[in-house]
Short mmCIF file of C-alpha atoms and ligand atoms in Angstrom, two decimals:
data_model
loop_
_atom_site.label_atom_id
_atom_site.label_comp_id
_atom_site.label_asym_id
_atom_site.label_seq_id
_atom_site.Cartn_x
_atom_site.Cartn_y
_atom_site.Cartn_z
CA MET A 16 93.98 41.56 36.77
CA SER A 17 91.97 38.54 35.34
CA LYS A 18 88.61 40.10 36.30
CA ASN A 19 89.71 43.16 34.46
CA LEU A 20 90.84 41.60 31.35
CA GLU A 21 87.59 39.37 31.23
CA LEU A 22 85.60 42.75 31.59
CA LEU A 23 87.53 44.60 28.78
CA ASP A 24 87.33 41.47 26.50
CA LYS A 25 83.27 41.70 26.81
CA LYS A 26 83.53 45.46 26.63
CA TYR A 27 85.58 45.79 23.26
CA ILE A 28 85.98 42.19 21.54
CA TRP A 29 83.65 40.53 18.94
CA HIS A 30 84.81 37.19 18.52
CA PRO A 31 84.39 35.18 15.38
CA PHE A 32 81.84 32.38 14.84
CA THR A 33 80.55 33.32 18.33
CA GLN A 34 76.80 34.09 19.65
CA MET A 35 78.17 37.06 21.67
CA TYR A 36 75.03 37.21 23.62
CA ASP A 37 76.06 33.97 24.98
CA TRP A 38 79.61 34.81 25.23
CA LEU A 39 78.90 37.89 27.51
CA LYS A 40 77.09 35.55 29.96
CA GLU A 41 80.10 33.27 30.49
CA GLU A 42 83.35 33.27 31.81
CA PRO A 43 85.87 33.45 29.07
CA LEU A 44 89.05 31.68 29.03
CA ILE A 45 91.86 34.00 28.35
CA ILE A 46 95.27 32.33 27.41
CA LYS A 47 98.49 33.37 28.53
CA GLU A 48 101.05 31.18 27.53
CA ALA A 49 101.65 27.59 25.85
CA LYS A 50 104.17 24.89 25.80
CA GLY A 51 104.24 21.58 23.80
CA SER A 52 100.63 20.08 23.42
CA TYR A 53 99.05 22.63 26.44
CA LEU A 54 97.52 26.14 26.91
CA LYS A 55 97.69 28.00 30.13
CA ASP A 56 95.13 30.48 31.09
CA ILE A 57 95.62 33.93 33.04
CA LYS A 58 94.57 31.85 36.13
CA GLY A 59 97.43 29.71 36.00
CA ARG A 60 95.34 26.55 34.86
CA TRP A 61 96.92 24.09 32.26
CA TYR A 62 94.60 22.64 29.17
CA LEU A 63 95.58 19.84 26.64
CA ASP A 64 95.39 21.61 22.92
CA GLY A 65 92.85 18.88 21.44
CA VAL A 66 92.27 20.81 18.30
CA SER A 67 95.61 22.24 17.60
CA SER A 68 94.48 25.65 18.23
CA LEU A 69 92.06 25.11 15.70
CA TRP A 70 93.91 23.09 13.34
CA VAL A 71 96.82 25.01 12.93
CA ASN A 72 99.44 23.66 15.23
CA VAL A 73 101.85 20.98 14.13
CA HIS A 74 104.79 20.55 16.27
CA GLY A 75 103.57 21.83 19.56
CA HIS A 76 103.69 25.25 21.27
CA ARG A 77 106.80 27.10 21.87
CA LYS A 78 108.93 24.97 19.81
CA LYS A 79 112.61 25.98 20.41
CA GLU A 80 113.83 25.64 16.64
CA ILE A 81 110.70 27.95 15.31
CA ASP A 82 111.21 30.30 18.12
CA SER A 83 114.53 31.07 17.24
CA ALA A 84 114.16 31.00 13.49
CA ILE A 85 111.63 34.01 14.29
CA LYS A 86 113.90 35.58 16.48
CA LYS A 87 116.75 35.28 14.09
CA GLN A 88 114.55 36.90 11.49
CA LEU A 89 113.28 39.63 13.62
CA SER A 90 117.07 40.82 13.81
CA LYS A 91 117.20 41.12 10.25
CA VAL A 92 113.48 42.60 9.36
CA ALA A 93 110.22 41.93 10.13
CA HIS A 94 108.59 42.75 6.93
CA SER A 95 109.13 43.91 3.59
CA THR A 96 106.57 44.14 0.78
CA PHE A 97 106.43 41.33 -2.01
CA PHE A 98 105.22 44.22 -4.23
CA GLY A 99 108.03 44.78 -6.68
CA LEU A 100 110.71 43.27 -4.31
CA SER A 101 111.70 40.07 -3.00
CA HIS A 102 113.41 38.31 0.14
CA LYS A 103 115.30 35.15 0.73
CA PRO A 104 112.75 33.43 3.26
CA ALA A 105 110.22 33.39 0.61
CA ILE A 106 112.36 32.47 -2.09
CA GLU A 107 113.77 29.21 -0.22
CA LEU A 108 110.39 28.28 1.07
CA ALA A 109 108.80 28.49 -2.46
CA GLY A 110 111.44 25.85 -3.61
CA ARG A 111 110.83 23.94 -0.50
CA LEU A 112 106.97 23.94 -1.09
CA VAL A 113 107.61 22.80 -4.73
CA ASN A 114 109.68 20.15 -3.94
CA ILE A 115 107.16 18.54 -1.59
CA ALA A 116 104.03 19.18 -3.22
CA PRO A 117 102.43 16.64 -5.76
CA GLY A 118 104.03 16.72 -9.09
CA GLY A 119 103.46 19.43 -11.82
CA LEU A 120 103.21 22.18 -9.37
CA SER A 121 105.84 24.72 -9.60
CA LYS A 122 104.81 28.29 -9.06
CA VAL A 123 103.93 29.93 -5.51
CA PHE A 124 101.48 32.80 -4.96
CA TYR A 125 101.49 33.80 -1.43
CA SER A 126 98.65 35.32 0.65
CA ASP A 127 97.92 35.12 4.09
CA ASN A 128 95.14 33.20 5.39
CA GLY A 129 93.20 30.07 4.04
CA SER A 130 90.32 31.82 2.60
CA THR A 131 92.67 34.27 0.55
CA SER A 132 94.43 31.23 -0.80
CA VAL A 133 91.18 29.70 -2.12
CA GLU A 134 90.39 33.67 -3.68
CA VAL A 135 93.61 33.44 -5.08
CA ALA A 136 92.72 30.17 -6.78
CA LEU A 137 89.15 30.78 -7.85
CA LYS A 138 90.67 34.09 -9.74
CA ILE A 139 93.67 32.58 -11.32
CA CYS A 140 91.25 29.70 -12.79
CA PHE A 141 88.84 32.30 -14.19
CA GLN A 142 91.55 34.59 -15.55
CA TYR A 143 93.22 31.62 -16.97
CA TRP A 144 90.44 30.81 -19.08
CA ARG A 145 89.97 34.53 -20.24
CA GLN A 146 93.76 34.63 -21.31
CA LYS A 147 93.15 31.31 -22.89
CA ASP A 148 90.37 32.87 -25.19
CA LYS A 149 87.63 30.49 -23.38
CA LYS A 150 85.68 33.65 -21.85
CA GLU A 151 82.59 31.18 -21.50
CA LYS A 152 84.28 29.31 -18.77
CA THR A 153 83.32 31.16 -15.54
CA LYS A 154 81.59 28.65 -13.39
CA PHE A 155 82.84 26.45 -10.69
CA ILE A 156 81.65 23.10 -9.33
CA TYR A 157 81.97 22.64 -5.47
CA PHE A 158 80.59 20.05 -3.13
CA LYS A 159 77.62 19.99 -0.67
CA ASN A 160 78.95 20.37 2.83
CA SER A 161 82.24 21.80 1.61
CA TYR A 162 84.11 24.60 3.50
CA HIS A 163 86.68 26.83 1.78
CA GLY A 164 86.93 29.88 3.85
CA ASP A 165 84.62 33.11 4.91
CA THR A 166 85.41 35.66 2.33
CA ILE A 167 82.84 36.29 -0.29
CA GLY A 168 84.53 34.19 -3.15
CA SER A 169 85.23 31.04 -0.78
CA VAL A 170 81.72 31.30 0.63
CA SER A 171 80.34 31.17 -3.09
CA VAL A 172 81.95 27.77 -3.34
CA GLY A 173 80.78 26.99 0.17
CA GLY A 174 78.52 24.00 0.59
CA ILE A 175 77.19 24.55 4.33
CA GLY A 176 73.71 25.98 4.64
CA LEU A 177 74.39 27.46 8.33
CA PHE A 178 77.43 29.40 7.31
CA HIS A 179 76.87 30.22 3.83
CA GLY A 180 72.88 30.30 2.98
CA LEU A 181 72.43 33.81 4.22
CA TYR A 182 74.64 35.12 1.85
CA ARG A 183 73.55 33.78 -1.15
CA PRO A 184 72.09 36.86 -2.72
CA LEU A 185 75.93 38.24 -2.43
CA LEU A 186 77.34 34.98 -4.17
CA PHE A 187 78.34 33.73 -7.73
CA LYS A 188 76.39 30.65 -8.90
CA GLY A 189 77.92 27.50 -9.50
CA TYR A 190 77.26 23.67 -9.36
CA CYS A 191 77.10 22.39 -6.00
CA LEU A 192 77.05 18.65 -6.27
CA PRO A 193 77.29 15.40 -3.92
CA PHE A 194 79.62 12.82 -3.90
CA SER A 195 78.40 11.20 -7.03
CA ILE A 196 80.73 10.50 -9.85
CA ALA A 197 77.51 10.03 -12.03
CA ARG A 198 76.29 13.61 -11.04
CA VAL A 199 79.83 15.22 -11.58
CA LYS A 200 80.22 13.33 -14.79
CA ASN A 201 76.67 14.33 -16.14
CA VAL A 202 77.43 18.16 -14.88
CA LEU A 203 80.78 18.05 -16.64
CA GLU A 204 79.36 16.43 -19.89
CA LYS A 205 76.51 18.90 -20.61
CA HIS A 206 78.45 22.24 -18.96
CA HIS A 207 82.10 22.10 -19.30
CA ARG A 208 82.21 24.59 -21.85
CA GLU A 209 81.10 27.23 -19.22
CA ILE A 210 83.04 25.37 -16.23
CA ALA A 211 86.22 27.12 -15.04
CA GLY A 212 87.04 24.89 -12.17
CA LEU A 213 86.46 22.30 -9.78
CA ILE A 214 87.32 22.98 -5.98
CA VAL A 215 87.65 20.09 -3.34
CA GLU A 216 88.71 19.04 -0.09
CA PRO A 217 90.83 16.18 -0.78
CA MET A 218 89.64 13.06 0.68
CA ILE A 219 87.67 14.51 3.82
CA GLN A 220 85.73 17.70 4.34
CA GLY A 221 86.60 19.16 7.72
CA ALA A 222 84.34 21.86 8.60
CA ALA A 223 81.25 19.84 7.68
CA GLY A 224 82.04 17.50 10.65
CA MET A 225 84.96 15.11 9.12
CA LEU A 226 82.94 13.74 6.19
CA LEU A 227 84.92 11.16 4.44
CA MET A 228 84.81 10.53 0.57
CA PRO A 229 83.95 7.04 -0.92
CA LYS A 230 87.25 5.16 -1.86
CA GLY A 231 88.62 6.37 -5.15
CA PHE A 232 86.10 9.07 -5.67
CA PHE A 233 88.73 12.05 -5.45
CA LYS A 234 91.01 10.44 -8.08
CA LYS A 235 88.19 9.72 -10.25
CA ILE A 236 86.88 13.33 -10.20
CA ARG A 237 90.37 14.57 -11.05
CA ASP A 238 90.40 12.46 -14.16
CA LEU A 239 87.19 13.78 -15.07
CA CYS A 240 88.23 17.19 -15.05
CA LEU A 241 91.29 16.29 -17.14
CA ARG A 242 88.74 14.78 -19.59
CA TYR A 243 86.59 17.74 -19.56
CA ASN A 244 89.28 20.54 -19.73
CA VAL A 245 88.18 21.98 -16.01
CA LEU A 246 91.03 23.31 -13.86
CA PHE A 247 91.31 21.00 -10.64
CA ILE A 248 91.73 22.85 -7.29
CA ALA A 249 92.60 21.06 -4.17
CA ASP A 250 91.98 22.83 -1.06
CA GLU A 251 94.64 21.53 1.42
CA VAL A 252 94.29 24.42 3.80
CA ALA A 253 92.96 21.86 6.54
CA THR A 254 94.72 18.29 5.27
CA GLY A 255 98.15 19.76 4.35
CA PHE A 256 101.29 19.22 6.49
CA GLY A 257 100.52 15.96 7.77
CA ARG A 258 97.06 16.04 8.99
CA THR A 259 95.81 13.12 7.24
CA GLY A 260 99.04 11.00 8.05
CA LYS A 261 100.67 12.03 4.79
CA MET A 262 102.35 15.44 3.97
CA PHE A 263 99.31 15.99 1.71
CA ALA A 264 96.10 14.31 1.48
CA CYS A 265 96.27 14.46 -2.36
CA GLU A 266 99.22 11.77 -1.90
CA HIS A 267 96.28 9.08 -0.80
CA GLU A 268 95.20 8.69 -4.33
CA GLY A 269 98.06 10.10 -6.30
CA VAL A 270 96.34 13.13 -7.38
CA ARG A 271 98.04 16.00 -8.96
CA PRO A 272 95.85 19.30 -8.84
CA ASP A 273 96.27 22.00 -11.19
CA ILE A 274 95.99 24.21 -8.26
CA LEU A 275 96.88 23.68 -4.45
CA CYS A 276 95.56 25.73 -1.72
CA LEU A 277 97.65 25.69 1.68
CA GLY A 278 97.39 27.60 5.06
CA LYS A 279 96.77 26.58 8.49
CA GLY A 280 99.51 24.26 9.34
CA ILE A 281 101.93 25.97 6.86
CA THR A 282 103.46 27.81 9.61
CA ALA A 283 103.18 25.07 12.09
CA GLY A 284 100.50 27.04 13.87
CA TYR A 285 102.72 30.05 14.61
CA LEU A 286 101.98 32.96 12.06
CA PRO A 287 99.44 33.85 9.18
CA LEU A 288 100.60 32.57 5.90
CA ALA A 289 98.92 30.95 2.91
CA ALA A 290 100.33 29.71 -0.46
CA THR A 291 98.21 28.80 -3.99
CA LEU A 292 100.73 26.62 -6.03
CA THR A 293 99.98 25.98 -9.83
CA THR A 294 101.46 24.32 -12.74
CA GLY A 295 103.74 26.13 -15.01
CA LYS A 296 100.94 25.57 -17.86
CA VAL A 297 98.55 27.95 -15.74
CA TYR A 298 101.20 30.25 -14.93
CA SER A 299 102.13 30.56 -18.59
CA ALA A 300 98.61 31.91 -19.39
CA PHE A 301 99.45 35.01 -17.31
CA LEU A 302 102.72 36.01 -19.44
CA GLY A 303 102.57 38.78 -22.09
CA GLU A 304 103.49 41.94 -22.87
CA TYR A 305 103.01 44.53 -20.21
CA LYS A 306 100.42 45.94 -22.50
CA ASP A 307 98.43 42.93 -22.84
CA LYS A 308 97.20 43.26 -19.18
CA LYS A 309 97.57 39.81 -18.48
CA ALA A 310 99.03 40.01 -15.11
CA PHE A 311 97.58 38.61 -12.17
CA PHE A 312 95.95 41.66 -10.30
CA HIS A 313 95.97 40.27 -6.83
CA GLY A 314 97.96 40.69 -3.41
CA HIS A 315 97.90 41.66 0.08
CA SER A 316 99.87 43.97 2.05
CA TYR A 317 101.54 41.23 4.26
CA THR A 318 102.01 38.75 1.27
CA ALA A 319 104.95 36.58 2.03
CA ASN A 320 105.75 38.13 5.42
CA PRO A 321 109.20 36.90 6.29
CA LEU A 322 108.61 36.29 9.95
CA ALA A 323 105.82 33.77 8.82
CA CYS A 324 108.08 32.03 5.87
CA VAL A 325 110.89 31.60 8.28
CA ALA A 326 108.32 29.71 10.62
CA ALA A 327 106.99 27.81 7.55
CA ILE A 328 110.95 27.01 6.54
CA GLU A 329 111.60 25.56 9.94
CA ASN A 330 108.19 23.91 10.04
CA LEU A 331 109.45 21.80 6.98
CA ASN A 332 112.75 21.42 8.62
CA LEU A 333 111.32 19.70 11.41
CA PHE A 334 109.20 17.30 9.31
CA GLU A 335 112.61 16.12 8.03
CA ARG A 336 114.81 16.21 11.37
CA GLU A 337 111.99 14.74 13.78
CA LYS A 338 110.38 12.30 11.03
CA THR A 339 107.31 13.73 12.26
CA LEU A 340 105.29 11.71 9.44
CA LYS A 341 106.83 8.23 10.49
CA LYS A 342 106.33 8.97 14.28
CA LEU A 343 102.86 9.96 13.71
CA GLN A 344 101.77 6.45 12.08
CA PRO A 345 101.77 4.23 15.37
CA LYS A 346 99.86 7.53 16.99
CA ILE A 347 97.24 7.19 14.13
CA SER A 348 96.87 3.44 14.57
CA PHE A 349 96.34 3.63 18.33
CA LEU A 350 93.92 6.24 17.60
CA LYS A 351 92.04 4.26 15.22
CA LYS A 352 92.04 1.29 18.01
CA GLU A 353 90.96 3.45 20.72
CA LEU A 354 88.11 4.92 18.76
CA LYS A 355 86.57 1.76 18.12
CA ALA A 356 85.17 1.95 21.54
CA PHE A 357 83.67 5.24 21.17
CA GLU A 358 81.15 3.51 18.58
CA ALA A 359 79.85 1.38 21.29
CA LEU A 360 78.82 4.50 23.38
CA GLU A 361 75.07 4.85 23.37
CA HIS A 362 74.76 8.26 21.95
CA VAL A 363 77.73 7.94 19.26
CA LYS A 364 76.56 7.58 15.93
CA GLU A 365 79.69 7.29 14.03
CA VAL A 366 83.42 8.09 14.38
CA ARG A 367 85.16 9.18 11.42
CA GLN A 368 88.84 9.48 10.89
CA LEU A 369 91.68 10.15 8.44
CA GLY A 370 94.77 10.40 10.38
CA PHE A 371 94.75 12.84 12.71
CA MET A 372 91.48 14.17 11.76
CA VAL A 373 88.82 12.93 14.08
CA GLY A 374 84.90 13.63 14.13
CA ILE A 375 82.61 11.73 16.61
CA GLU A 376 79.08 12.18 15.71
CA LEU A 377 76.56 12.30 18.81
CA VAL A 378 72.65 11.29 18.29
CA LYS A 379 69.91 11.16 20.65
CA ASP A 380 68.66 7.97 19.61
CA LYS A 381 70.74 5.55 17.78
CA ALA A 382 68.36 3.24 16.78
CA GLY A 383 65.69 5.49 15.62
CA ASN A 384 68.62 7.74 14.20
CA GLU A 385 67.10 10.86 15.80
CA PRO A 386 69.55 13.58 15.82
CA TYR A 387 70.17 16.20 18.76
CA LEU A 388 68.33 19.32 17.85
CA TRP A 389 70.57 22.19 16.95
CA GLU A 390 69.00 24.35 20.17
CA GLU A 391 70.04 21.52 22.42
CA LYS A 392 73.75 22.55 21.80
CA ILE A 393 75.01 19.17 22.60
CA GLY A 394 78.52 19.52 21.18
CA ILE A 395 78.98 22.71 22.91
CA ARG A 396 77.88 21.06 26.16
CA VAL A 397 80.42 18.25 25.68
CA ILE A 398 83.18 20.74 25.09
CA LYS A 399 82.28 22.74 28.26
CA GLU A 400 82.36 19.41 30.11
CA ALA A 401 85.79 18.74 28.53
CA ARG A 402 86.82 22.26 29.43
CA LYS A 403 86.21 21.48 33.28
CA LYS A 404 88.70 18.33 32.99
CA ARG A 405 91.25 20.64 31.18
CA VAL A 406 90.85 19.73 27.72
CA ILE A 407 90.24 22.27 25.00
CA LEU A 408 88.16 21.18 22.11
CA ARG A 409 85.75 22.82 19.71
CA PRO A 410 82.79 21.28 18.16
CA LEU A 411 81.16 21.12 14.82
CA GLY A 412 77.55 21.10 15.36
CA ASN A 413 77.02 17.74 16.97
CA VAL A 414 80.46 16.30 16.00
CA ILE A 415 83.18 16.45 18.65
CA VAL A 416 86.23 17.10 16.52
CA LEU A 417 89.59 15.66 17.63
CA MET A 418 92.39 17.15 15.90
CA PRO A 419 95.58 17.46 18.31
CA PRO A 420 99.11 18.54 17.26
CA LEU A 421 100.91 15.83 15.38
CA SER A 422 103.55 16.01 18.06
CA ILE A 423 101.22 14.98 20.88
CA SER A 424 102.89 12.31 23.19
CA SER A 425 100.93 8.77 23.55
CA PHE A 426 100.50 9.60 27.21
CA GLU A 427 98.57 12.91 26.24
CA LEU A 428 96.59 11.19 23.44
CA LYS A 429 95.21 8.56 26.01
CA LEU A 430 94.49 11.49 28.33
CA LEU A 431 92.65 13.27 25.45
CA LEU A 432 90.81 10.37 24.32
CA GLU A 433 89.64 9.42 28.18
CA ILE A 434 88.35 12.96 28.91
CA THR A 435 86.57 13.17 25.59
CA ARG A 436 84.72 9.82 26.32
CA GLN A 437 84.36 10.87 30.01
CA SER A 438 82.57 14.17 28.92
CA ILE A 439 80.34 12.43 25.84
CA LEU A 440 79.45 10.11 28.87
CA SER A 441 78.36 12.71 31.47
CA VAL A 442 76.59 14.94 28.84
CA THR A 443 74.61 12.70 27.03
C1 PLP B 22 90.24 26.65 7.47
C2 PLP B 22 90.08 26.37 6.10
C3 PLP B 22 89.99 27.35 5.32
C4 PLP B 22 89.99 29.05 5.73
O1 PLP B 22 91.41 29.11 6.07
P1 PLP B 22 91.18 30.45 7.00
O2 PLP B 22 92.83 30.70 7.38
O3 PLP B 22 90.56 30.32 8.48
O4 PLP B 22 90.74 31.75 6.15
C5 PLP B 22 89.60 27.10 3.56
N1 PLP B 22 89.68 25.91 3.52
C6 PLP B 22 89.83 24.97 4.08
C7 PLP B 22 89.33 23.47 3.65
C8 PLP B 22 89.72 25.00 5.81
O5 PLP B 22 89.77 24.12 6.60
#
C-alpha cells in the first residue's frame, strides 16, 4: 500500500519548489492524518510539525471547533459563487476582519491564496490612480529580498534573485530598494508622480530567511508614502494572525496601511482563502455609473468559499475564547531565551526572531564569515536529520526556519528546539 502510493506519487506528481530529480531518488514522506502539533505518515510514524504546515496552521491540526464548523457548513452548502450572489459566512467574516484589522481598513475583497491577495492589491492600486486621473502613477516600490507570491504580478514585486530573476523578461518594472530610509525618500522625492504604491512585508521578511527591519523603519516608510501620495500595501500573508506575537505585525509600530493582504493563517491552516482589505477612500474611487467602467474587474471561481469562511470565523473565535495571543507571550519569551544558546553554536551565524517566526542562519566559518555554498545543501541536510528524529522542518537556503503552530505546548516547543539543535550539531 505505502510502496504503491510512493510509486504513484513519483509517476504522476510534480511538487512545488522541488527539484523532482532529487525527489525521485528519495523516499517521500506521505502524510495520512494529524492531531494537534503532530502529523502522521502512512507508515504510522508521528512527526512534530515545526513549520505549521508551511506557515498556515494556528491552533493545531484537527481542532474540534473548526472541524465541526466546517461540517456544519457542509450540511448547508459547500460552495456558491460570489459573483452576483452573497452568503452569510463571507459577510460575517468580513465584519470580523474589519474589526480586528488596523484602523481605517473597512472593505474586504476575497480571493483564495496569498499570491492572489497581492495581485488584487497591485491591481486595485493601479486602477485607483487611473480613476483618480493620475494615469502616470503605474510603478511600485518593493524591497530587496521581498517575497509576495509566485504569480507574475507578485513575482514582479519580488526581490529574491533565485526565485524571481529568471522571469524578469516577463515582469513589470519597479523600484527595488534596500532597507534604507534615505533611498526610499530619494526615490519618492524624484519619482512619486509615477509611483502607484509601495509593497512591503511588515517588520520581517519571511521567505528571505526571516530578515528583520531596523526598528522604526516600517513606520517611517509608511509616513513617507503618506507625504508623497503613494498607496501603502502591507503584505501580512505570513505575519498575520498572531505569528509575530500580535494579531497583525502592523501593530508593532502602529501602522495603518491603505491596503492589507491576508492569507496563510486566515483559516487556521484549514482551507485556501485570502483577503485584501482596503480603506473607504480607495474603495470609493471604484464607484460610478455602470457605463464609466470603474468596477474592479477581478475575481476567482472559488472567491469567498463558504467552507473556508466558516473556518476563518472559527479561527477568530478561538483567538478570543482561548486567549491565544495572551498564552503565546510566555512561549515567545521561552523561545527567545532558548535561542540564545543557539548563537553560541560553532556554525550558527545569527538567530533572528519576531514572535513565533524564527530563522537560524548557518555559516561554514563564523570567524571568516564564509557561507555554505548553495550546492552543499546544508539547510536540506539539517532538516533531513531532523526528520529522522521525527520533526518536520523546511529550510530557506542556509536558514533553518522554526514556525510552530501558536498552540504548541511548552513540552513540544522544548522538543522542537532540542531536535533542531541536535540536527544542526550532527550535520555541521
Ligand atoms: C506565502 C506568502 C505569499 C504567497 O501566498 P500563497 O498562498 O503561497 O500564494 C505572499 N506573501 C507573503 C509575505 C508570503 O509569505
